[in-house]
Coordinates of C-alpha atoms and ligand atoms in Angstrom, one line a residue:
X11 CA 17.5 -15.2 4.4
X12 CA 19.6 -18.3 3.6
X13 CA 23.2 -18.7 4.9
X14 CA 25.9 -21.3 4.9
X15 CA 26.7 -20.6 8.6
X16 CA 24.7 -18.8 11.3
X17 CA 26.6 -17.9 14.5
X18 CA 24.3 -17.4 17.4
X19 CA 25.8 -14.8 19.9
X20 CA 27.9 -11.8 19.1
X21 CA 30.3 -11.9 22.1
X22 CA 34.1 -12.2 21.6
X23 CA 33.7 -15.8 20.7
X24 CA 31.0 -15.2 18.1
X25 CA 32.9 -12.2 16.7
X26 CA 36.2 -14.2 16.5
X27 CA 34.4 -17.0 14.7
X28 CA 32.7 -14.6 12.3
X29 CA 36.0 -13.0 11.3
X30 CA 37.6 -16.4 10.8
X31 CA 34.6 -17.4 8.5
X32 CA 35.0 -14.2 6.6
X33 CA 38.3 -15.5 5.1
X34 CA 36.3 -18.0 3.0
X35 CA 33.8 -18.0 0.1
X36 CA 30.6 -18.5 2.1
X37 CA 27.6 -16.6 3.4
X38 CA 27.6 -16.2 7.2
X39 CA 25.5 -14.3 9.7
X40 CA 25.9 -13.4 13.4
X41 CA 22.6 -13.3 15.2
X42 CA 22.8 -11.2 18.4
X43 CA 19.9 -10.2 20.6
X44 CA 21.5 -6.9 21.7
X45 CA 21.7 -3.8 19.6
X46 CA 25.5 -4.0 19.4
X47 CA 28.0 -6.9 19.6
X48 CA 30.1 -7.4 22.7
X49 CA 27.5 -6.2 25.3
X50 CA 27.3 -9.5 27.2
X51 CA 30.1 -11.0 29.3
X52 CA 32.6 -9.9 26.7
X53 CA 32.4 -6.3 27.9
X54 CA 32.4 -7.0 31.6
X55 CA 35.6 -8.9 32.5
X56 CA 39.1 -8.4 33.7
X57 CA 40.5 -7.8 30.2
X58 CA 43.5 -10.0 30.7
X59 CA 45.2 -12.0 28.0
X60 CA 46.4 -14.8 30.3
X61 CA 50.0 -15.7 30.1
X62 CA 49.5 -19.4 29.2
X63 CA 50.9 -21.1 32.3
X64 CA 47.8 -21.1 34.6
X65 CA 45.5 -23.6 33.0
X66 CA 45.8 -27.2 34.1
X67 CA 47.7 -29.7 31.8
X68 CA 45.5 -31.8 29.6
X69 CA 42.6 -29.3 29.9
X70 CA 41.1 -27.7 26.8
X71 CA 41.1 -24.4 28.8
X72 CA 44.8 -24.7 29.4
X73 CA 45.7 -25.6 25.9
X74 CA 43.6 -23.0 24.2
X75 CA 44.7 -20.2 26.6
X76 CA 48.2 -20.6 25.4
X77 CA 47.3 -21.0 21.7
X78 CA 45.0 -18.0 21.9
X79 CA 47.6 -15.9 23.8
X80 CA 50.0 -16.2 20.9
X81 CA 47.4 -14.9 18.4
X82 CA 46.6 -11.5 19.9
X83 CA 49.6 -9.5 18.6
X84 CA 48.7 -10.1 15.0
X85 CA 45.0 -9.4 15.7
X86 CA 45.8 -6.1 17.4
X87 CA 48.1 -5.0 14.6
X88 CA 45.3 -5.6 12.0
X89 CA 42.4 -4.4 14.0
X90 CA 43.8 -1.5 16.2
X91 CA 42.2 -2.3 19.5
X92 CA 44.0 -1.6 22.7
X93 CA 46.3 -4.5 23.6
X94 CA 49.7 -4.6 25.3
X95 CA 51.8 -7.3 27.0
X96 CA 52.4 -6.0 30.5
X97 CA 53.4 -9.3 32.1
X98 CA 52.0 -10.7 35.3
X99 CA 53.2 -11.7 38.8
X100 CA 51.8 -14.5 40.8
X101 CA 52.6 -13.9 44.5
X102 CA 53.4 -16.4 47.3
X103 CA 53.0 -15.5 51.0
X104 CA 54.3 -18.8 52.5
X105 CA 56.1 -22.1 51.7
X106 CA 53.1 -24.0 50.5
X107 CA 52.4 -21.2 48.0
X108 CA 56.0 -21.2 46.9
X109 CA 55.6 -24.9 46.0
X110 CA 52.5 -24.0 44.0
X111 CA 54.5 -21.3 42.1
X112 CA 57.0 -23.9 41.1
X113 CA 54.3 -26.3 40.0
X114 CA 52.7 -23.6 37.8
X115 CA 56.1 -22.6 36.4
X116 CA 56.9 -26.2 35.4
X117 CA 53.5 -26.6 33.8
X118 CA 54.0 -23.4 31.8
X119 CA 57.5 -24.5 30.7
X120 CA 56.2 -27.9 29.5
X121 CA 53.6 -26.1 27.5
X122 CA 56.3 -23.8 25.9
X123 CA 55.5 -20.5 27.7
X124 CA 58.7 -18.5 27.5
X125 CA 60.4 -16.2 30.0
X126 CA 59.0 -17.6 33.2
X127 CA 61.1 -16.4 36.2
X128 CA 60.9 -16.7 40.0
X129 CA 61.6 -13.3 41.7
X130 CA 62.7 -13.0 45.3
X131 CA 61.7 -10.1 47.7
X132 CA 64.5 -7.7 46.5
X133 CA 63.5 -8.0 42.8
X134 CA 59.8 -7.7 43.6
X135 CA 60.4 -4.4 45.6
X136 CA 62.6 -3.0 42.8
X137 CA 60.1 -3.8 40.0
X138 CA 56.8 -3.3 41.9
X139 CA 57.5 -1.1 45.0
X140 CA 53.9 -0.9 46.1
X141 CA 53.4 -4.6 46.6
X142 CA 53.1 -6.1 50.2
X143 CA 56.4 -6.8 52.0
X144 CA 54.8 -10.1 53.1
X145 CA 55.2 -11.5 49.6
X146 CA 58.1 -14.0 49.8
X147 CA 58.4 -14.9 46.2
X148 CA 56.6 -14.2 42.9
X149 CA 56.4 -16.0 39.5
X150 CA 56.9 -13.5 36.6
X151 CA 55.3 -14.3 33.2
X152 CA 56.1 -11.7 30.5
X153 CA 53.5 -13.2 28.1
X154 CA 50.5 -11.9 30.0
X155 CA 48.7 -8.9 28.4
X156 CA 45.8 -6.5 28.8
X157 CA 43.2 -5.8 26.2
X158 CA 40.2 -3.5 25.8
X159 CA 37.8 -6.5 25.4
X160 CA 34.8 -4.6 24.0
X161 CA 37.1 -2.9 21.4
X162 CA 38.3 -6.3 20.4
X163 CA 34.7 -7.4 19.8
X164 CA 33.8 -4.3 17.8
X165 CA 36.8 -4.6 15.6
X166 CA 36.5 -8.3 15.0
X167 CA 32.9 -7.8 14.0
X168 CA 33.8 -4.8 11.8
X169 CA 36.4 -6.8 10.1
X170 CA 34.0 -9.7 9.5
X171 CA 31.4 -7.3 8.1
X172 CA 33.9 -5.6 5.8
X173 CA 34.7 -9.1 4.5
X174 CA 31.1 -10.0 3.8
X175 CA 29.5 -11.4 7.0
X176 CA 26.0 -10.1 7.9
X177 CA 25.2 -8.9 11.4
X178 CA 21.6 -9.5 12.5
X179 CA 21.3 -7.4 15.6
X180 CA 18.3 -7.1 18.0
X181 CA 17.3 -10.6 17.1
X182 CA 16.6 -13.1 19.9
X183 CA 16.7 -16.7 18.8
X184 CA 13.6 -18.4 20.2
X185 CA 13.5 -21.7 18.3
X186 CA 15.6 -23.8 15.9
X187 CA 14.2 -26.6 13.7
X188 CA 16.4 -29.0 11.7
X189 CA 15.3 -29.0 8.1
X190 CA 16.3 -30.9 4.9
X191 CA 19.0 -28.3 4.1
X192 CA 20.2 -27.6 7.6
X193 CA 18.4 -25.5 10.1
X194 CA 15.6 -22.9 10.3
X195 CA 16.2 -20.4 13.1
X196 CA 13.3 -18.4 14.5
X197 CA 14.4 -15.0 15.8
X198 CA 12.2 -12.4 17.4
X199 CA 12.9 -8.8 16.3
X200 CA 12.3 -6.3 19.1
X201 CA 8.7 -6.5 20.3
X202 CA 7.4 -8.1 17.1
X203 CA 5.5 -11.2 18.0
X204 CA 6.1 -12.9 14.6
X205 CA 9.6 -14.4 14.4
X206 CA 11.8 -13.9 11.4
X207 CA 13.1 -17.1 9.8
X208 CA 16.8 -17.4 9.1
X209 CA 17.9 -20.5 7.2
X210 CA 21.5 -21.9 7.6
X211 CA 23.2 -25.1 6.6
X212 CA 25.3 -25.0 9.8
X213 CA 24.8 -23.4 13.2
X214 CA 27.4 -22.4 15.7
X215 CA 26.1 -22.0 19.3
X216 CA 28.1 -19.1 20.9
X217 CA 25.3 -17.8 23.0
X218 CA 27.3 -17.4 26.3
X219 CA 25.1 -17.8 29.3
X220 CA 22.2 -19.1 27.1
X221 CA 24.2 -21.6 25.1
X222 CA 22.4 -24.5 27.0
X223 CA 19.0 -23.2 26.0
X224 CA 20.0 -22.8 22.3
X225 CA 21.5 -26.3 22.2
X226 CA 18.3 -27.7 23.8
X227 CA 16.3 -26.3 20.9
X228 CA 17.7 -29.0 18.6
X229 CA 18.4 -31.6 21.4
X230 CA 22.2 -31.0 20.8
X231 CA 22.8 -30.1 24.5
X232 CA 22.4 -32.2 27.6
X233 CA 24.5 -29.7 29.5
X234 CA 23.7 -26.8 31.8
X235 CA 25.3 -23.4 32.0
X236 CA 25.3 -21.6 35.3
X237 CA 26.3 -18.0 36.0
X238 CA 29.2 -17.2 38.3
X239 CA 29.3 -13.5 39.0
X240 CA 32.5 -11.5 39.2
X241 CA 32.5 -8.0 40.7
X242 CA 35.1 -5.5 39.5
X243 CA 36.1 -2.1 40.9
X244 CA 37.8 0.7 38.8
X245 CA 40.1 3.1 40.7
X246 CA 40.8 6.8 40.2
X247 CA 43.5 7.9 37.7
X248 CA 45.6 9.0 40.7
X249 CA 46.7 5.4 40.8
X250 CA 47.8 5.0 37.2
X251 CA 51.2 3.3 37.3
X252 CA 50.8 2.1 40.9
X253 CA 51.5 -1.4 39.6
X254 CA 52.9 -2.1 36.2
X255 CA 52.0 -5.8 35.8
X256 CA 48.8 -7.8 36.5
X257 CA 49.2 -9.0 40.1
X258 CA 47.7 -12.4 41.0
X259 CA 47.6 -14.1 44.4
X260 CA 48.6 -17.7 44.4
X261 CA 45.7 -19.6 42.8
X262 CA 43.5 -22.2 44.5
X263 CA 42.1 -25.2 42.6
X264 CA 38.9 -23.3 42.0
X265 CA 39.8 -19.7 41.6
X266 CA 42.5 -17.3 40.4
X267 CA 41.6 -15.0 43.3
X268 CA 41.3 -11.2 43.6
X269 CA 43.7 -9.4 41.2
X270 CA 45.2 -6.0 40.8
X271 CA 45.0 -5.1 37.1
X272 CA 46.6 -2.2 35.2
X273 CA 44.0 -2.0 32.4
X274 CA 45.1 -1.1 28.9
X275 CA 44.3 2.6 29.4
X276 CA 46.3 2.6 32.6
X277 CA 43.4 2.8 35.1
X278 CA 43.8 0.3 37.9
X279 CA 41.0 -2.3 38.4
X280 CA 40.6 -4.7 41.3
X281 CA 38.5 -7.9 41.4
X282 CA 36.8 -10.2 40.5
X283 CA 34.7 -12.0 43.1
X284 CA 33.3 -15.5 42.2
X285 CA 29.8 -16.2 43.5
X286 CA 26.9 -18.2 41.9
X287 CA 24.1 -15.9 40.6
X288 CA 21.1 -15.7 38.4
X289 CA 21.7 -15.2 34.7
X290 CA 20.5 -11.6 34.8
X291 CA 22.1 -10.5 38.2
X292 CA 24.6 -7.9 37.4
X293 CA 24.5 -6.1 40.7
X294 CA 27.5 -5.2 42.7
X295 CA 27.3 -5.7 46.4
X296 CA 28.7 -4.4 49.7
X297 CA 30.0 -7.9 50.5
X298 CA 31.6 -8.1 47.0
X299 CA 33.3 -4.7 47.5
X300 CA 34.6 -5.7 51.0
X301 CA 36.0 -9.0 49.6
X302 CA 37.7 -7.3 46.6
X303 CA 39.3 -4.5 48.6
X304 CA 40.5 -6.9 51.3
X305 CA 42.0 -9.2 48.6
X306 CA 43.6 -6.3 46.7
X307 CA 45.0 -4.7 49.9
X308 CA 46.7 -8.0 50.8
X309 CA 48.7 -7.7 47.6
X310 CA 49.1 -3.9 47.5
X311 CA 48.3 -2.4 50.9
X312 CA 47.9 1.2 49.7
X313 CA 44.8 0.4 47.7
X314 CA 41.6 1.9 49.2
X315 CA 37.9 1.8 48.4
X316 CA 38.0 5.6 48.6
X317 CA 39.6 5.6 45.2
X318 CA 36.8 3.7 43.5
X319 CA 35.2 5.6 40.6
X320 CA 33.1 2.9 39.0
X321 CA 32.1 -0.7 39.5
X322 CA 30.4 -3.5 37.5
X323 CA 29.8 -7.2 37.5
X324 CA 30.1 -9.8 34.8
X325 CA 28.7 -13.3 34.6
X326 CA 30.9 -16.3 33.8
X327 CA 29.1 -19.0 31.7
X328 CA 30.1 -22.1 33.7
X329 CA 29.4 -25.6 32.3
X330 CA 28.8 -28.6 34.6
X331 CA 32.4 -29.8 34.1
X332 CA 33.9 -26.3 34.4
X333 CA 35.5 -27.1 31.0
X334 CA 34.8 -25.5 27.5
X335 CA 32.2 -27.5 25.6
X336 CA 33.7 -27.0 22.1
X337 CA 33.3 -28.7 18.7
X338 CA 30.8 -31.0 17.1
X339 CA 27.6 -31.8 18.9
X340 CA 25.4 -34.9 18.7
X341 CA 23.5 -33.1 15.9
X342 CA 25.3 -33.0 12.5
X343 CA 25.9 -29.4 11.4
X344 CA 25.4 -27.9 14.9
X345 CA 28.7 -26.9 16.5
X346 CA 29.1 -25.8 20.1
X347 CA 31.2 -23.1 21.7
X348 CA 29.7 -23.2 25.2
X349 CA 30.9 -23.0 28.7
X350 CA 33.2 -20.2 27.7
X351 CA 34.3 -18.9 31.1
X352 CA 37.8 -17.5 31.7
X353 CA 40.2 -17.8 30.0
X354 CA 37.8 -17.7 26.9
X355 CA 38.6 -14.1 26.1
X356 CA 42.3 -15.1 25.9
X357 CA 41.4 -18.3 24.0
X358 CA 38.9 -16.7 21.6
X359 CA 41.1 -16.6 18.5
X360 CA 42.1 -20.2 19.0
X361 CA 38.5 -21.2 19.8
X362 CA 37.5 -19.8 16.4
X363 CA 39.9 -22.0 14.6
X364 CA 38.7 -25.1 16.5
X365 CA 35.1 -24.2 15.4
X366 CA 36.1 -23.8 11.8
X367 CA 37.8 -27.2 11.9
X368 CA 34.6 -28.7 13.3
X369 CA 32.5 -27.1 10.6
X370 CA 34.9 -28.4 7.9
X371 CA 34.7 -31.9 9.4
X372 CA 30.9 -31.7 9.3
X373 CA 31.1 -30.9 5.6
X374 CA 31.4 -27.2 5.2
X375 CA 33.7 -26.3 2.2
X376 CA 36.2 -23.7 3.1
X377 CA 37.6 -22.1 0.0
X378 CA 39.9 -19.2 0.9
X379 CA 39.1 -15.8 -0.7
X380 CA 41.9 -14.0 -2.5
X381 CA 40.6 -10.6 -1.5
X382 CA 40.2 -11.1 2.3
X383 CA 41.2 -7.8 3.9
X384 CA 42.7 -8.5 7.3
X385 CA 42.9 -4.9 8.5
X386 CA 40.4 -2.2 9.3
X387 CA 41.1 1.6 9.4
X388 CA 42.5 2.8 12.7
X389 CA 40.1 5.0 14.7
X390 CA 41.3 8.5 15.5
X391 CA 42.4 9.0 19.1
X392 CA 42.7 12.7 19.3
X393 CA 44.3 12.8 22.8
X394 CA 47.1 10.6 21.6
X395 CA 48.1 12.8 18.6
X396 CA 50.9 15.3 18.6
X397 CA 50.0 19.0 18.6
X398 CA 50.9 19.3 14.9
X399 CA 48.8 16.2 14.0
X400 CA 45.9 17.6 16.0
X401 CA 46.1 21.0 14.3
X402 CA 46.2 19.4 10.8
X403 CA 43.2 17.2 11.7
X404 CA 41.2 20.1 12.9
X405 CA 42.0 22.1 9.8
X406 CA 40.6 19.2 7.7
X407 CA 37.5 18.6 9.9
X408 CA 36.5 21.1 12.6
X409 CA 34.4 18.4 14.4
X410 CA 37.8 17.3 15.9
X411 CA 38.1 20.7 17.6
X412 CA 34.9 20.4 19.6
X413 CA 35.4 18.6 22.9
X414 CA 32.6 16.2 24.0
X415 CA 34.4 14.5 27.0
X416 CA 36.6 16.7 29.1
X417 CA 38.0 14.0 31.4
X418 CA 39.3 11.7 28.6
X419 CA 39.7 14.5 25.8
X420 CA 37.3 13.0 23.3
X421 CA 36.1 15.1 20.4
X422 CA 32.9 15.3 18.5
X423 CA 34.7 13.9 15.4
X424 CA 35.6 10.7 17.3
X425 CA 32.1 10.2 18.7
X426 CA 30.6 10.8 15.2
X427 CA 33.1 8.2 13.8
X428 CA 32.1 5.7 16.5
X429 CA 28.4 6.0 15.6
X430 CA 29.2 5.6 11.9
X431 CA 31.2 2.5 12.8
X432 CA 28.3 0.9 14.7
X433 CA 27.8 2.5 18.1
X434 CA 24.1 2.6 18.9
X435 CA 24.1 3.3 22.6
X436 CA 26.0 5.5 25.2
X437 CA 27.9 2.4 26.2
X438 CA 28.8 1.7 22.6
X439 CA 30.2 5.2 22.3
X440 CA 32.0 4.9 25.7
X441 CA 33.6 1.6 24.9
X442 CA 34.8 2.9 21.5
X443 CA 36.0 6.4 22.4
X444 CA 36.3 6.4 26.3
X445 CA 33.8 9.3 26.4
X446 CA 32.2 8.7 29.9
X447 CA 35.0 6.6 31.3
X448 CA 36.8 9.4 33.1
X449 CA 36.6 10.8 36.6
X450 CA 33.1 12.4 36.2
X451 CA 31.7 9.1 34.7
X452 CA 29.6 10.8 32.0
X453 CA 28.4 13.7 34.1
X454 CA 29.6 16.2 31.5
X455 CA 29.6 14.2 28.2
X456 CA 26.3 12.2 28.4
X457 CA 24.3 15.0 26.9
X458 CA 26.7 15.6 24.0
X459 CA 26.8 11.9 23.2
X460 CA 23.0 11.7 23.3
X461 CA 22.7 14.7 20.9
X462 CA 25.1 13.1 18.4
X463 CA 23.2 9.7 18.6
X464 CA 20.0 11.7 18.0
X465 CA 21.4 13.6 15.0
X466 CA 23.3 10.9 13.2
X467 CA 20.8 8.0 13.7
X468 CA 17.7 10.2 13.3
X469 CA 16.2 8.9 16.5
X470 CA 14.4 11.0 19.2
X471 CA 16.5 11.8 22.3
X472 CA 14.0 9.8 24.4
X473 CA 15.0 6.7 22.3
X474 CA 18.6 6.9 23.3
X475 CA 19.6 4.1 25.7
X476 CA 22.6 3.5 27.9
X477 CA 23.1 -0.1 26.8
X478 CA 20.0 -1.1 24.7
X479 CA 16.8 -2.7 25.8
X480 CA 14.8 -0.3 28.1
X481 CA 17.9 1.5 29.6
X482 CA 16.5 4.8 28.5
X483 CA 18.2 8.0 29.7
X484 CA 15.5 10.6 29.1
X485 CA 11.7 10.3 29.5
X486 CA 9.2 12.1 27.3
X487 CA 7.7 15.3 28.8
X488 CA 4.4 14.5 30.3
X489 CA 1.4 16.1 28.5
X490 CA 0.5 19.3 30.2
X491 CA 3.7 19.5 32.1
X492 CA 5.5 22.9 32.2
Ligands
FAD6 C1 34.3 -11.0 35.9 C2 34.9 -11.8 34.8 C3 36.3 -11.6 34.5 C4 36.8 -12.3 33.4 N1 38.1 -12.1 33.1 C5 38.7 -12.7 32.0 C6 40.0 -12.4 31.7 O1 40.7 -11.6 32.3 N2 40.6 -13.1 30.7 C7 39.9 -14.0 30.0 O2 40.4 -14.7 29.1 N3 38.6 -14.3 30.2 C8 37.9 -13.6 31.3 N4 36.6 -13.8 31.5 C9 35.9 -14.7 30.7 C10 35.4 -14.0 29.4 O3 34.9 -12.7 29.6 C11 34.4 -14.8 28.7 O4 34.8 -16.1 28.7 C12 34.0 -14.3 27.3 O5 33.7 -13.0 27.3 C13 32.9 -15.2 26.8 O6 32.5 -14.7 25.5 P1 31.2 -15.3 24.8 O7 31.2 -14.7 23.5 O8 31.1 -16.7 24.9 O9 30.0 -14.7 25.7 P2 29.2 -13.3 25.6 O10 30.1 -12.2 25.5 O11 28.2 -13.4 26.8 O12 28.4 -13.4 24.3 C14 27.2 -14.3 24.1 C15 26.2 -13.5 23.3 O13 25.1 -14.3 23.0 C16 24.0 -13.4 23.0 N5 22.8 -14.3 23.1 C17 22.4 -15.0 24.2 N6 21.3 -15.7 23.9 C18 20.9 -15.3 22.7 C19 19.7 -15.6 21.9 N7 18.7 -16.4 22.3 N8 19.6 -15.0 20.7 C20 20.6 -14.2 20.2 N9 21.7 -13.8 20.9 C21 21.8 -14.4 22.2 C22 24.2 -12.5 24.2 O14 23.4 -11.3 24.0 C23 25.7 -12.3 24.1 O15 26.0 -11.1 23.4 C24 36.0 -13.1 32.6 C25 34.7 -13.3 32.9 C26 34.1 -12.6 33.9 C27 32.6 -12.7 34.2

């Protein structure tokens, strides 16, 4: 297997880079250790497309947040993932914090972020009646948005593949050797002890939490990535519409704080915490929950832990300098996209263009294809169709008449389509269709999704996993058991 470019890591950064590469006449591959793309930090975050005014002036994070922010509308139009601009409010509780709001507003204005406004208590109460009456002023930014981040990964990857990029899934990179014509990448496939060799003229390191280990394989690193955990808590649908915008407290120099987030699908989410953790520690904790709900209640006093229906944690990949490590490395042909902590989801489309510039500067020829196809077919969302549209769809294909998920109204046809478009796990189905995201959290639909994975992939039910690896759901019947 010989490629022009190998991208290591299929998170939002790797997928955005892959789609950008697919515009050109070249052979590219994304190497990802999980069985689907987007199952790392890119699926476990706040899902905010930051407005563009938060990041400090002169920082790469600040500059690329704003550049990336402006690229999401066109991407969502082409790729049909959930994205909408809901705006955000940053809230001040005292005079010092009011001064910080002004500083952030001026910073945003200098960067060109439009529509920034300061709101007094009356306007805040009118627009967001459930916020605390202790908030003395808030900075409104209409450019903030919310996105379904996992959908964005799936669709970016699907677009890249439709335009000729290869996906090498379930391959863990264990070694890279510089060669005469570029690099030889050793990737372990599943439990197989003999690594597969993938050859590429150029390598992009987009391996998230493990980008330091990948760079060290060719001595292109010299930086460390640490994991900073963020716990997030999803609330019951009862609270849909409780706030309309993303609500921030006033930031400190090290943190954006605990937020109240109306997710793309309307469900409210509160979080995240920020604590150092091991690179595989995805546990939520009693302390984290207490911190998140105390922080959320300060902004919106009616929020209660009693409304929590699901919780998760994600791990930020934090570099020694807290900045993105992006662009050429000390090894020719080896390009870095490391230290991609927040706002790297927002910045991802802009990060991809920076990586392509670095590859071009390193000697990669970028000849645009005439037949690049920017769009992908929109997935069916049965629950969002009119009754007439539903009837006509069912007449054409009865699989859309069989309900798999009752909470979110997801049909067998949609689950089948998700599997045909790449879902390999229960989480893969959940993140593509919402089956399992509702109030019962998969209590009803898990079995239906397992059966469909079994039928369409031709795998035993005992091989179905929640999120790949050994996250099996059913165990084989013990010999001799009744
Ligand atoms: C709690 C939390 C909230 C956040 N909220 C926001 C937000 O609201 N807005 C925002 O802009 N950003 C946010 N972020 C940041 C954002 O989620 C990340 O910056 C972004 O997802 C990073 O993407 P990535 O592709 O670099 O990493 P990942 O998604 O982790 O992808 C890296 C991939 O590399 C693969 N990989 C690793 N090692 C190997 C190997 N040896 N071989 C093969 N594959 C390998 C992994 O399996 C993984 O899939 C948040 C982060 C957290 C943790």
